[in-house]
């Protein structure tokens, strides 16, 4: 079956660093995505990992360990505008590349 | 260029009525997804179209839900005999699939069943 787990909510302070974890158990694996979704808006793409390791893109980095079924999204130098939901999603190789989303982590940034 | 568009943006309907939601994907995108998102919740997969393959309907919650796609263009999601629990935002996304795994989302249709 499919199972993608991430914390429901997190709180962090402006200027700090936060790590949002995601674990998954899926039928085949062909990549993991992170999306950002502000309240009332559609999700927007942040990152895509298919190989083990860390991908850095500005203030955001995403890490993947395929053997552990684990990923994290790291946000540095937090800004108030980073308050949003962060969605972890997995592409399933054995199902014609269907993409399944986790329930998302709501991140609250405090001044 | 044009992104994914959805219509209507908002739909209020009475319980028991049928509704039809439309999605126009980015031209050339072979993959198209429908998701449902209830207030404060994550994205719930509904159905997936990939090229000429049979659609993956495994996420449709009941036989009241159906979806069609004309070739690699517009898709419609139909909900028959709507219930109050169908109230949600229905999001459509498309992607190239072969070379670009990033999904591009439309703005969604907010459905309210009264």
Coordinates of C-alpha atoms in Angstrom, one line a residue:
Chain A
X1 CA 0.0 0.0 0.0
X2 CA 0.9 3.6 0.0
X3 CA 1.8 5.6 3.1
X4 CA 3.3 9.1 3.3
X5 CA 3.8 10.6 6.7
X6 CA 4.8 14.1 7.7
X7 CA 4.0 16.1 10.9
X8 CA 0.7 17.9 10.9
X9 CA 2.0 21.3 12.2
X10 CA 5.3 23.0 13.1
X11 CA 6.2 26.4 14.5
X12 CA 9.4 28.2 14.1
X13 CA 10.8 31.7 14.6
X14 CA 11.6 34.3 11.9
X15 CA 15.3 34.0 11.0
X16 CA 15.7 30.5 12.3
X17 CA 16.1 27.1 10.5
X18 CA 13.4 24.4 10.4
X19 CA 13.4 20.9 9.1
X20 CA 10.3 19.2 7.9
X21 CA 10.5 15.4 7.7
X22 CA 8.7 13.0 5.4
X23 CA 8.7 9.2 5.5
X24 CA 7.1 7.0 2.8
X25 CA 6.2 3.5 1.9
X26 CA 5.0 3.2 -1.7
X27 CA 4.7 0.7 -4.6
X28 CA 7.9 1.4 -6.4
X29 CA 9.7 4.8 -6.2
X30 CA 10.7 7.2 -8.9
X31 CA 11.2 10.5 -7.1
X32 CA 10.0 12.6 -4.3
X33 CA 8.7 16.2 -4.5
X34 CA 8.1 19.0 -2.1
X35 CA 5.5 21.6 -2.8
X36 CA 4.5 24.8 -1.0
X37 CA 0.9 25.8 -0.6
X38 CA -0.2 29.1 0.9
X39 CA -3.7 29.3 2.3
X40 CA -6.3 29.5 -0.4
X41 CA -3.8 29.0 -3.2
X42 CA -2.7 26.1 -5.4
X43 CA 0.5 24.2 -4.6
X44 CA 3.7 25.4 -6.2
X45 CA 6.8 23.2 -6.9
X46 CA 9.8 23.5 -4.6
X47 CA 12.1 20.5 -5.3
X48 CA 12.4 17.1 -6.8
X49 CA 14.8 14.4 -5.6
X50 CA 15.4 11.0 -7.2
X51 CA 18.9 10.2 -6.1
X52 CA 20.2 10.0 -2.5
X53 CA 21.6 13.2 -1.2
X54 CA 21.0 16.9 -0.6
X55 CA 19.7 19.3 -3.2
X56 CA 20.2 23.0 -2.4
X57 CA 18.2 25.8 -3.9
X58 CA 18.7 29.1 -2.2
X59 CA 17.2 29.1 1.3
X60 CA 15.5 25.8 0.7
X61 CA 17.2 22.3 0.6
X62 CA 15.8 18.9 0.2
X63 CA 17.4 15.6 1.3
X64 CA 16.5 12.0 0.2
X65 CA 17.5 8.6 1.5
X66 CA 15.9 5.9 -0.7
X67 CA 17.1 3.0 1.5
X68 CA 15.4 4.6 4.6
X69 CA 12.3 5.9 2.7
X70 CA 13.0 9.3 4.2
X71 CA 13.2 12.9 3.0
X72 CA 13.4 16.3 4.7
X73 CA 12.9 19.9 3.6
X74 CA 15.2 22.4 5.2
X75 CA 14.3 26.0 5.3
X76 CA 16.9 28.5 6.4
X77 CA 16.7 32.2 7.4
X78 CA 12.9 31.9 7.8
X79 CA 10.7 34.7 6.7
X80 CA 7.1 35.5 7.6
X81 CA 6.1 34.7 4.0
X82 CA 7.3 31.1 4.5
X83 CA 4.2 30.5 6.6
X84 CA 2.4 27.9 4.5
X85 CA 1.7 24.2 4.2
X86 CA 4.5 22.0 2.8
X87 CA 3.5 18.9 0.9
X88 CA 5.6 15.8 0.4
X89 CA 4.7 13.7 -2.7
X90 CA 6.1 10.5 -4.1
X91 CA 6.1 9.3 -7.7
X92 CA 5.3 5.6 -8.0
X93 CA 7.3 3.9 -10.7
X94 CA 5.1 0.8 -10.7
X95 CA 1.9 2.7 -11.3
X96 CA 2.7 4.6 -14.5
X97 CA 4.4 7.3 -12.5
X98 CA 1.3 8.3 -10.5
X99 CA 2.1 11.0 -7.9
X100 CA 0.7 10.6 -4.4
X101 CA 0.7 13.4 -1.8
X102 CA 1.0 13.4 2.0
X103 CA -1.4 15.4 4.1
X104 CA 1.0 18.3 4.4
X105 CA 2.8 20.1 7.2
X106 CA 1.4 23.5 8.3
X107 CA 4.4 25.7 9.2
X108 CA 3.7 28.8 11.4
X109 CA 6.4 31.5 11.6
X110 CA 6.5 33.6 14.7
X111 CA 8.1 37.1 14.7
Chain B
X1 CA 2.4 31.2 -21.6
X2 CA -0.9 29.9 -20.4
X3 CA -1.0 27.8 -17.3
X4 CA -3.5 25.3 -16.2
X5 CA -7.0 26.8 -16.0
X6 CA -10.1 25.5 -14.3
X7 CA -13.7 26.5 -14.4
X8 CA -15.8 27.5 -12.7
X9 CA -13.7 29.0 -9.9
X10 CA -16.6 28.7 -7.5
X11 CA -19.7 26.5 -7.6
X12 CA -22.5 26.4 -5.1
X13 CA -25.0 23.7 -5.7
X14 CA -27.9 22.0 -3.9
X15 CA -27.6 18.6 -2.4
X16 CA -28.6 16.0 -5.0
X17 CA -27.7 18.0 -8.1
X18 CA -25.0 17.0 -10.6
X19 CA -22.0 19.2 -11.2
X20 CA -19.3 19.3 -13.9
X21 CA -15.9 20.7 -13.3
X22 CA -13.5 21.6 -16.2
X23 CA -9.7 21.6 -16.5
X24 CA -7.7 22.9 -19.4
X25 CA -4.1 21.6 -19.0
X26 CA -1.0 23.2 -20.4
X27 CA -0.7 22.4 -24.1
X28 CA 1.4 19.4 -24.7
X29 CA 1.2 18.0 -21.2
X30 CA 0.4 14.3 -21.4
X31 CA -0.3 13.7 -17.7
X32 CA -3.3 15.1 -15.9
X33 CA -4.4 14.7 -12.3
X34 CA -7.5 15.5 -10.3
X35 CA -7.2 16.0 -6.5
X36 CA -9.6 16.9 -3.8
X37 CA -8.7 19.1 -0.9
X38 CA -11.0 19.6 2.0
X39 CA -10.5 22.6 4.3
X40 CA -7.3 22.4 6.2
X41 CA -6.5 19.0 4.8
X42 CA -3.9 17.6 2.3
X43 CA -4.4 16.6 -1.3
X44 CA -6.5 13.5 -1.9
X45 CA -5.8 11.8 -5.2
X46 CA -8.8 11.2 -7.3
X47 CA -7.9 10.2 -10.9
X48 CA -4.9 10.2 -13.2
X49 CA -4.7 10.3 -17.0
X50 CA -1.4 9.5 -18.8
X51 CA -1.4 9.8 -22.6
X52 CA -3.5 7.0 -24.2
X53 CA -3.3 4.7 -21.3
X54 CA -6.4 3.7 -19.3
X55 CA -6.9 6.2 -16.5
X56 CA -6.1 5.3 -13.0
X57 CA -9.4 5.7 -11.2
X58 CA -8.3 4.2 -7.9
X59 CA -8.8 7.4 -5.9
X60 CA -12.4 8.1 -6.9
X61 CA -14.4 7.9 -3.6
X62 CA -17.6 6.5 -5.0
X63 CA -19.4 5.7 -8.3
X64 CA -21.0 9.2 -8.2
X65 CA -17.6 10.5 -9.3
X66 CA -16.4 10.1 -12.9
X67 CA -13.9 11.9 -15.2
X68 CA -13.1 12.0 -18.8
X69 CA -10.3 13.5 -20.9
X70 CA -10.5 14.3 -24.6
X71 CA -7.1 13.1 -26.1
X72 CA -4.4 15.1 -24.3
X73 CA -6.5 18.2 -23.8
X74 CA -9.5 19.2 -21.6
X75 CA -10.8 17.0 -18.8
X76 CA -14.1 17.1 -17.0
X77 CA -14.8 15.8 -13.5
X78 CA -18.5 15.0 -12.9
X79 CA -20.1 14.5 -9.5
X80 CA -23.6 13.1 -9.6
X81 CA -26.2 13.5 -6.8
X82 CA -23.8 15.7 -4.8
X83 CA -23.6 15.3 -1.1
X84 CA -22.5 17.9 1.5
X85 CA -19.3 15.9 2.1
X86 CA -18.3 16.6 -1.5
X87 CA -17.7 20.2 -0.5
X88 CA -14.0 20.9 -1.1
X89 CA -11.6 22.5 -3.5
X90 CA -11.0 20.4 -6.6
X91 CA -7.5 20.9 -8.0
X92 CA -6.3 19.8 -11.4
X93 CA -2.6 19.5 -12.3
X94 CA -0.7 18.6 -15.5
X95 CA 2.8 17.6 -16.3
X96 CA 4.9 16.6 -19.3
X97 CA 5.7 13.3 -17.5
X98 CA 8.4 12.1 -19.9
X99 CA 10.9 14.9 -19.3
X100 CA 9.4 17.1 -16.6
X101 CA 8.0 15.6 -13.5
X102 CA 6.9 18.9 -12.0
X103 CA 3.2 19.2 -11.7
X104 CA 1.6 22.5 -12.6
X105 CA -1.6 23.2 -10.7
X106 CA -4.6 25.1 -11.7
X107 CA -6.3 27.6 -9.3
X108 CA -8.9 25.0 -8.3
X109 CA -12.7 25.0 -8.2
X110 CA -14.3 25.6 -4.8
X111 CA -17.4 23.4 -4.6
X112 CA -20.0 24.1 -1.9
X113 CA -22.9 21.7 -1.5
X114 CA -25.8 23.2 0.5

